Amino acid sequence: MDFLLTAEQDLLRDSITRFALEHGDFAKWRRALPAGPHNQAAWSQMAELGWLAIAVPEAAGGLGGSAVETMLVMEGLGRALSREPYVGTAVIAPALIDDPAILAAIIAGETRIALAVAETGNRFNLAAAETTATGGTLTGTKSFVHDGATADWFIVSAQTGPALTLHLVPRDAPGLTITPIRGPDHRHHARLTLANTPTRPLQGGLDALESAVDRAIAAHLAEAVGSMEALRDMTLAYLKTREQFGATIGSFQALQHRMVDIALACEEARSMLYFATLRLDAPAPDRRIAVSAAKTRIGQTARFVAHQSVQLHGGIGTSDELPVSHHLKRLMIIETLYGNSDHHRARFAAATDAA
Amino acid sequence: MNLDYTPDEIAFQQRMRAFFAANIDERLRALVRTGTRLEPREYVAYQQLLAAQGWGAPTWPTEYGGTGWTPTQYYIFEAESARADAPQQFHQGLELIGPVLFTYGSDAQKQKYLPRIISGEDWWCQGYSEPGAGSDLASLKTRAVRDGDHYVVTGQKIWTSYAHAASHMFCLVRTEIRPRRQEGISLLLIDMKSPGIRVRPILTLDERHHVNEVFLDEVRVPAEDLVGEEGKGWNYGKVLLDRERGLSAALGLRLGQYVRVVKSRAAAVRLGATTLLADPGFRDKLAQIEIEMLALEYMGLRTLADAVAGLDSGPRASMLKIRWSELIQRITELWVEALGYDAACFAPLDDATDLPADMPSPMASYLHARVTTIYGGANEVQRNIIARRSLGL
């Protein structure tokens, strides 16, 4: 057992750090918001660097990389508040789609893919769908599709008799209505309405979906840890520079202890991130325990870090003009995504019963 | 000790209940219920409605146009207002500068300004914080230099709520440099139409415009608009801050509005065959918050009772502010949690209309609630005040 990176993974991390520095300039980030959710230059660069190929099998022209490489990329994207649809396109899609043409388009940065599973009636339950697949068509409503507004393809879950089935739907499919929604994280999500929309069935069912979503969760947890550590660093820097009552505010013991709790929460979150990431290929019960434990604890520690980072920045922390509040908002979306802390605590309990 | 109202108080309560039932329209109720921040014109209209009843200044003495109500009557008024989803009166004129003016102001100031606060004609904003003076307010640097019968004011204020809508600003300025920084600070009343004032909006994390930077560049203020004595502004300002904190005695009542809205939303969230409101984990969390709200409400009632008896509540105003702000953060966080993915629907794109009806109020309320542990003296500062002033630490 070790927690060391290989030499290649080290290089990947360096290149992510450079990427985050280049694209993570906050003033530039904020100026770009009205132009839409994507930075085409960043997305193309990610394709050139091979990051979109990490989770694609070698047989399909990908890198066949491990979850650790995905984790390294996502940490950097979290730190830079990147809004590129990396997880849907480069983590979920390769786990569920085997069409060589689509996989090639993913690698080339020529397509964006989103997962459409959430429904109003099922909250965070992946196993049930009110959307139905009958006679080769889909009918139903998906209430929230992360990054869905600009996706070229949707992976849609539906009920076919007693079985949960997965389907591929292009954005221009007949009977498909996409209602775009902007999140507080400035990403462009969507609601989908499907009315007799022709389907292209995918191979897997619920097991494949659950496994793919666990991979997505681990990736978003890496994003969360990147974001939390960015908050930790900017809050610490602020405590060392902001002066009130004739001293830096970091010299006040009450604030020192709070800052220590932030740092501690980040360490705890990173430890849970490794646990989940390294258990993604374990048998399903072990994988569920690790992913749900991490989703719960990182959700809790992320809220603490985000709330306290705003608090320790004082007034300026509540402004839209600093990255602090934007990290808070993104972390709140990650907390909800694929089940909030309460949902995953219950899933953890069920998984430990079964183990 | 006795928790029951007298027959007179019960009659008063019925009168208030009937008034709010008859006079608050459904549109306004819906805005308040969903935690939406009101526009200045909506506050003004509500102020005018109350003023027409003679209730424009519920906490003021009758000689200045107040109701002369007892604190218990004021509590009943607030409780019935909250129960009816009526808004809270905008407080910066009514509760902050108004009482300072009737306590320390000149007769001319009282005659000029107090009636216009009650009628809603004037809108006051508070020029306190500066970029370098937040928790440490006494380090403020905005200068006021006497020039004949005027003060000439130059400096910068920040986090000024509704400065863009205000007709006047009460402003702490430095009139003299003294070794003890709390000395040499004065309180000026500034007309926002004066030449040399520039207001820049600051968007807060809820993507709304409530606060501003206010730049003052050689703004000429008539000397008659100095409140009380020159150099004593800190004392008046502190009275203001204490009063602002004490207001949370009544604010606690408003938290019940959030409980109602969270319950109704959670009852609409399906969890298989049941609902989120029936989920034991969710019920526990909500009940815990409700219990702590009751603690806050009774702490507020004791504070009001002290006021009736003319007793000093000690640090309880600061304590109320700490708990109230923590509770509003927790109940709005639970609201966001109840919504699940709907909370992520913050703004429509492409003129979309098929969105959750309460979007984006829960997320906006949750985000804006982060401000409450910072404004009016951050909770860390409140704790310092309690430790020093009350516990002798």
Tab-separated table of N, CA, C and O in Angstrom, chain B residues 173-241:
chain	number	residue	atom	x	y	z
B	173	VAL	N	-17.722	60.025	10.398
B	173	VAL	CA	-16.549	60.653	9.752
B	173	VAL	C	-15.548	61.060	10.831
B	173	VAL	O	-15.912	61.221	12.000
B	174	ARG	N	-14.307	61.224	10.402
B	174	ARG	CA	-13.289	61.661	11.352
B	174	ARG	C	-13.145	63.178	11.239
B	174	ARG	O	-12.852	63.695	10.160
B	175	THR	N	-13.392	63.885	12.349
B	175	THR	CA	-13.244	65.346	12.337
B	175	THR	C	-11.947	65.780	13.011
B	175	THR	O	-11.575	66.948	12.960
B	176	GLU	N	-11.289	64.839	13.673
B	176	GLU	CA	-10.051	65.201	14.371
B	176	GLU	C	-9.234	63.924	14.564
B	176	GLU	O	-9.808	62.853	14.791
B	177	ILE	N	-7.903	64.059	14.456
B	177	ILE	CA	-7.045	62.905	14.725
B	177	ILE	C	-6.677	62.937	16.209
B	177	ILE	O	-6.079	63.905	16.669
B	178	ARG	N	-7.055	61.923	16.939
B	178	ARG	CA	-6.768	61.867	18.380
B	178	ARG	C	-6.063	60.550	18.672
B	178	ARG	O	-6.242	59.574	17.957
B	179	PRO	N	-5.231	60.528	19.737
B	179	PRO	CA	-4.515	59.281	20.068
B	179	PRO	C	-5.486	58.114	20.287
B	179	PRO	O	-5.229	56.995	19.855
B	180	ARG	N	-6.590	58.384	20.972
B	180	ARG	CA	-7.584	57.330	21.148
B	180	ARG	C	-8.517	57.402	19.939
B	180	ARG	O	-9.201	58.396	19.723
B	181	ARG	N	-8.520	56.322	19.126
B	181	ARG	CA	-9.143	56.402	17.809
B	181	ARG	C	-10.658	56.616	17.887
B	181	ARG	O	-11.267	57.101	16.949
B	182	GLN	N	-11.260	56.203	19.016
B	182	GLN	CA	-12.714	56.375	19.142
B	182	GLN	C	-13.087	57.843	19.310
B	182	GLN	O	-14.231	58.207	19.109
B	183	GLU	N	-12.097	58.645	19.678
B	183	GLU	CA	-12.359	60.082	19.798
B	183	GLU	C	-12.110	60.750	18.450
B	183	GLU	O	-11.336	60.250	17.645
B	184	GLY	N	-12.754	61.875	18.233
B	184	GLY	CA	-12.557	62.590	16.970
B	184	GLY	C	-13.430	62.079	15.840
B	184	GLY	O	-13.263	62.464	14.689
B	185	ILE	N	-14.381	61.193	16.177
B	185	ILE	CA	-15.326	60.702	15.165
B	185	ILE	C	-16.649	61.435	15.352
B	185	ILE	O	-17.099	61.623	16.490
B	186	SER	N	-17.253	61.886	14.241
B	186	SER	CA	-18.518	62.618	14.317
B	186	SER	C	-19.555	61.956	13.431
B	186	SER	O	-19.228	61.222	12.495
B	187	LEU	N	-20.822	62.222	13.777
B	187	LEU	CA	-21.931	61.648	13.021
B	187	LEU	C	-22.597	62.756	12.205
B	187	LEU	O	-23.106	63.726	12.770
B	188	LEU	N	-22.567	62.594	10.874
B	188	LEU	CA	-23.134	63.607	9.978
B	188	LEU	C	-24.328	63.041	9.220
B	188	LEU	O	-24.366	61.842	8.890
B	189	LEU	N	-25.282	63.919	8.932
B	189	LEU	CA	-26.432	63.548	8.106
B	189	LEU	C	-26.188	64.125	6.709
B	189	LEU	O	-26.029	65.337	6.567
B	190	ILE	N	-26.103	63.268	5.732
B	190	ILE	CA	-25.684	63.727	4.400
B	190	ILE	C	-26.798	63.487	3.386
B	190	ILE	O	-27.343	62.382	3.293
B	191	ASP	N	-27.108	64.541	2.639
B	191	ASP	CA	-28.077	64.432	1.547
B	191	ASP	C	-27.394	63.714	0.379
B	191	ASP	O	-26.349	64.153	-0.096
B	192	MET	N	-27.983	62.604	-0.079
B	192	MET	CA	-27.327	61.797	-1.114
B	192	MET	C	-27.292	62.498	-2.472
B	192	MET	O	-26.607	62.055	-3.383
B	193	LYS	N	-28.053	63.608	-2.603
B	193	LYS	CA	-28.010	64.344	-3.878
B	193	LYS	C	-26.866	65.367	-3.897
B	193	LYS	O	-26.655	66.037	-4.898
B	194	SER	N	-26.125	65.457	-2.797
B	194	SER	CA	-25.028	66.433	-2.735
B	194	SER	C	-23.996	66.162	-3.823
B	194	SER	O	-23.669	65.006	-4.092
B	195	PRO	N	-23.460	67.222	-4.449
B	195	PRO	CA	-22.382	67.019	-5.428
B	195	PRO	C	-21.183	66.330	-4.772
B	195	PRO	O	-20.887	66.602	-3.603
B	196	GLY	N	-20.520	65.456	-5.532
B	196	GLY	CA	-19.328	64.779	-5.025
B	196	GLY	C	-19.588	63.386	-4.495
B	196	GLY	O	-18.653	62.704	-4.089
B	197	ILE	N	-20.854	62.930	-4.513
B	197	ILE	CA	-21.147	61.565	-4.054
B	197	ILE	C	-21.309	60.658	-5.271
B	197	ILE	O	-22.048	60.979	-6.207
B	198	ARG	N	-20.583	59.559	-5.261
B	198	ARG	CA	-20.722	58.574	-6.340
B	198	ARG	C	-20.993	57.213	-5.696
B	198	ARG	O	-20.325	56.831	-4.739
B	199	VAL	N	-21.996	56.511	-6.217
B	199	VAL	CA	-22.386	55.207	-5.664
B	199	VAL	C	-22.065	54.127	-6.690
B	199	VAL	O	-22.510	54.194	-7.834
B	200	ARG	N	-21.252	53.153	-6.277
B	200	ARG	CA	-20.944	52.031	-7.174
B	200	ARG	C	-21.572	50.758	-6.606
B	200	ARG	O	-21.346	50.415	-5.451
B	201	PRO	N	-22.382	50.059	-7.408
B	201	PRO	CA	-23.004	48.834	-6.903
B	201	PRO	C	-21.984	47.714	-6.697
B	201	PRO	O	-21.009	47.610	-7.441
B	202	ILE	N	-22.196	46.901	-5.669
B	202	ILE	CA	-21.430	45.662	-5.492
B	202	ILE	C	-22.440	44.526	-5.540
B	202	ILE	O	-23.409	44.527	-4.774
B	203	LEU	N	-22.236	43.583	-6.446
B	203	LEU	CA	-23.099	42.402	-6.451
B	203	LEU	C	-22.668	41.498	-5.314
B	203	LEU	O	-21.478	41.260	-5.122
B	204	THR	N	-23.638	40.994	-4.569
B	204	THR	CA	-23.296	40.023	-3.538
B	204	THR	C	-23.439	38.614	-4.094
B	204	THR	O	-23.872	38.418	-5.223
B	205	LEU	N	-23.113	37.620	-3.272
B	205	LEU	CA	-23.019	36.247	-3.766
B	205	LEU	C	-24.351	35.686	-4.242
B	205	LEU	O	-24.380	34.729	-4.996
B	206	ASP	N	-25.468	36.336	-3.843
B	206	ASP	CA	-26.767	35.903	-4.350
B	206	ASP	C	-27.084	36.556	-5.693
B	206	ASP	O	-28.211	36.449	-6.182
B	207	GLU	N	-26.082	37.237	-6.266
B	207	GLU	CA	-26.203	37.913	-7.556
B	207	GLU	C	-27.216	39.051	-7.532
B	207	GLU	O	-27.798	39.386	-8.552
B	208	ARG	N	-27.440	39.629	-6.356
B	208	ARG	CA	-28.358	40.762	-6.261
B	208	ARG	C	-27.561	42.018	-5.923
B	208	ARG	O	-26.441	41.946	-5.446
B	209	HIS	N	-28.215	43.132	-6.155
B	209	HIS	CA	-27.603	44.413	-5.823
B	209	HIS	C	-28.295	44.992	-4.595
B	209	HIS	O	-29.361	45.576	-4.714
B	210	HIS	N	-27.773	44.744	-3.399
B	210	HIS	CA	-28.266	45.434	-2.215
B	210	HIS	C	-27.230	46.414	-1.685
B	210	HIS	O	-27.561	47.369	-1.048
B	211	VAL	N	-25.966	46.109	-1.894
B	211	VAL	CA	-24.929	46.913	-1.230
B	211	VAL	C	-24.096	47.684	-2.246
B	211	VAL	O	-24.091	47.381	-3.433
B	212	ASN	N	-23.383	48.683	-1.736
B	212	ASN	CA	-22.666	49.605	-2.607
B	212	ASN	C	-21.376	50.079	-1.958
B	212	ASN	O	-21.229	50.019	-0.738
B	213	GLU	N	-20.521	50.616	-2.831
B	213	GLU	CA	-19.460	51.482	-2.352
B	213	GLU	C	-19.957	52.914	-2.538
B	213	GLU	O	-20.597	53.213	-3.554
B	214	VAL	N	-19.657	53.757	-1.578
B	214	VAL	CA	-20.030	55.168	-1.704
B	214	VAL	C	-18.755	55.995	-1.624
B	214	VAL	O	-18.029	55.931	-0.630
B	215	PHE	N	-18.481	56.725	-2.703
B	215	PHE	CA	-17.299	57.574	-2.745
B	215	PHE	C	-17.724	59.016	-2.463
B	215	PHE	O	-18.679	59.511	-3.064
B	216	LEU	N	-17.030	59.638	-1.524
B	216	LEU	CA	-17.339	61.030	-1.174
B	216	LEU	C	-16.136	61.877	-1.529
B	216	LEU	O	-15.035	61.661	-0.996
B	217	ASP	N	-16.329	62.831	-2.439
B	217	ASP	CA	-15.229	63.655	-2.898
B	217	ASP	C	-15.571	65.120	-2.626
B	217	ASP	O	-16.325	65.743	-3.357
B	218	GLU	N	-15.012	65.643	-1.542
B	218	GLU	CA	-15.247	67.036	-1.129
B	218	GLU	C	-16.742	67.375	-1.117
B	218	GLU	O	-17.186	68.342	-1.720
B	219	VAL	N	-17.491	66.540	-0.426
B	219	VAL	CA	-18.937	66.746	-0.308
B	219	VAL	C	-19.200	67.771	0.787
B	219	VAL	O	-18.728	67.624	1.921
B	220	ARG	N	-19.931	68.820	0.442
B	220	ARG	CA	-20.197	69.885	1.412
B	220	ARG	C	-21.478	69.580	2.186
B	220	ARG	O	-22.543	69.407	1.608
B	221	VAL	N	-21.322	69.488	3.523
B	221	VAL	CA	-22.453	69.150	4.385
B	221	VAL	C	-22.683	70.314	5.347
B	221	VAL	O	-21.751	70.700	6.070
B	222	PRO	N	-23.902	70.893	5.374
B	222	PRO	CA	-24.154	72.015	6.304
B	222	PRO	C	-23.843	71.604	7.746
B	222	PRO	O	-24.182	70.484	8.159
B	223	ALA	N	-23.241	72.495	8.497
B	223	ALA	CA	-22.840	72.170	9.870
B	223	ALA	C	-24.045	71.835	10.740
B	223	ALA	O	-23.934	71.103	11.728
B	224	GLU	N	-25.228	72.334	10.352
B	224	GLU	CA	-26.418	72.015	11.164
B	224	GLU	C	-26.792	70.536	11.048
B	224	GLU	O	-27.628	70.052	11.805
B	225	ASP	N	-26.174	69.812	10.096
B	225	ASP	CA	-26.454	68.388	9.975
B	225	ASP	C	-25.461	67.509	10.743
B	225	ASP	O	-25.378	66.297	10.530
B	226	LEU	N	-24.698	68.130	11.628
B	226	LEU	CA	-23.919	67.369	12.599
B	226	LEU	C	-24.856	66.923	13.714
B	226	LEU	O	-25.638	67.727	14.224
B	227	VAL	N	-24.795	65.648	14.083
B	227	VAL	CA	-25.642	65.163	15.182
B	227	VAL	C	-24.895	65.295	16.498
B	227	VAL	O	-23.742	64.856	16.606
B	228	GLY	N	-25.538	65.938	17.475
B	228	GLY	CA	-24.931	66.064	18.801
B	228	GLY	C	-23.658	66.893	18.722
B	228	GLY	O	-23.564	67.861	17.978
B	229	GLU	N	-22.664	66.452	19.487
B	229	GLU	CA	-21.420	67.219	19.532
B	229	GLU	C	-20.402	66.660	18.566
B	229	GLU	O	-20.353	65.446	18.327
B	230	GLU	N	-19.557	67.571	18.058
B	230	GLU	CA	-18.448	67.128	17.217
B	230	GLU	C	-17.510	66.251	18.050
B	230	GLU	O	-17.238	66.549	19.215
B	231	GLY	N	-17.062	65.159	17.457
B	231	GLY	CA	-16.104	64.274	18.135
B	231	GLY	C	-16.753	63.231	19.029
B	231	GLY	O	-16.076	62.357	19.559
B	232	LYS	N	-18.078	63.275	19.169
B	232	LYS	CA	-18.760	62.310	20.043
B	232	LYS	C	-19.521	61.248	19.234
B	232	LYS	O	-20.332	60.509	19.773
B	233	GLY	N	-19.271	61.236	17.945
B	233	GLY	CA	-20.036	60.349	17.055
B	233	GLY	C	-19.920	58.886	17.413
B	233	GLY	O	-20.851	58.101	17.201
B	234	TRP	N	-18.769	58.506	17.956
B	234	TRP	CA	-18.568	57.089	18.288
B	234	TRP	C	-19.610	56.613	19.306
B	234	TRP	O	-20.143	55.520	19.201
B	235	ASN	N	-19.870	57.480	20.292
B	235	ASN	CA	-20.851	57.092	21.322
B	235	ASN	C	-22.233	56.912	20.705
B	235	ASN	O	-22.941	55.963	21.010
B	236	TYR	N	-22.609	57.848	19.799
B	236	TYR	CA	-23.925	57.735	19.173
B	236	TYR	C	-23.953	56.500	18.272
B	236	TYR	O	-24.944	55.777	18.216
B	237	GLY	N	-22.831	56.284	17.584
B	237	GLY	CA	-22.753	55.134	16.678
B	237	GLY	C	-22.891	53.833	17.430
B	237	GLY	O	-23.545	52.897	16.969
B	238	LYS	N	-22.295	53.789	18.624
B	238	LYS	CA	-22.368	52.558	19.417
B	238	LYS	C	-23.792	52.289	19.880
B	238	LYS	O	-24.251	51.158	19.896
B	239	VAL	N	-24.491	53.373	20.247
B	239	VAL	CA	-25.896	53.223	20.628
B	239	VAL	C	-26.662	52.593	19.471
B	239	VAL	O	-27.466	51.680	19.635
B	240	LEU	N	-26.347	53.088	18.272
B	240	LEU	CA	-26.983	52.549	17.074
B	240	LEU	C	-26.728	51.059	16.917
B	240	LEU	O	-27.632	50.284	16.637
B	241	LEU	N	-25.465	50.688	17.078
B	241	LEU	CA	-25.109	49.284	16.867
B	241	LEU	C	-25.815	48.398	17.880
B	241	LEU	O	-26.317	47.333	17.549
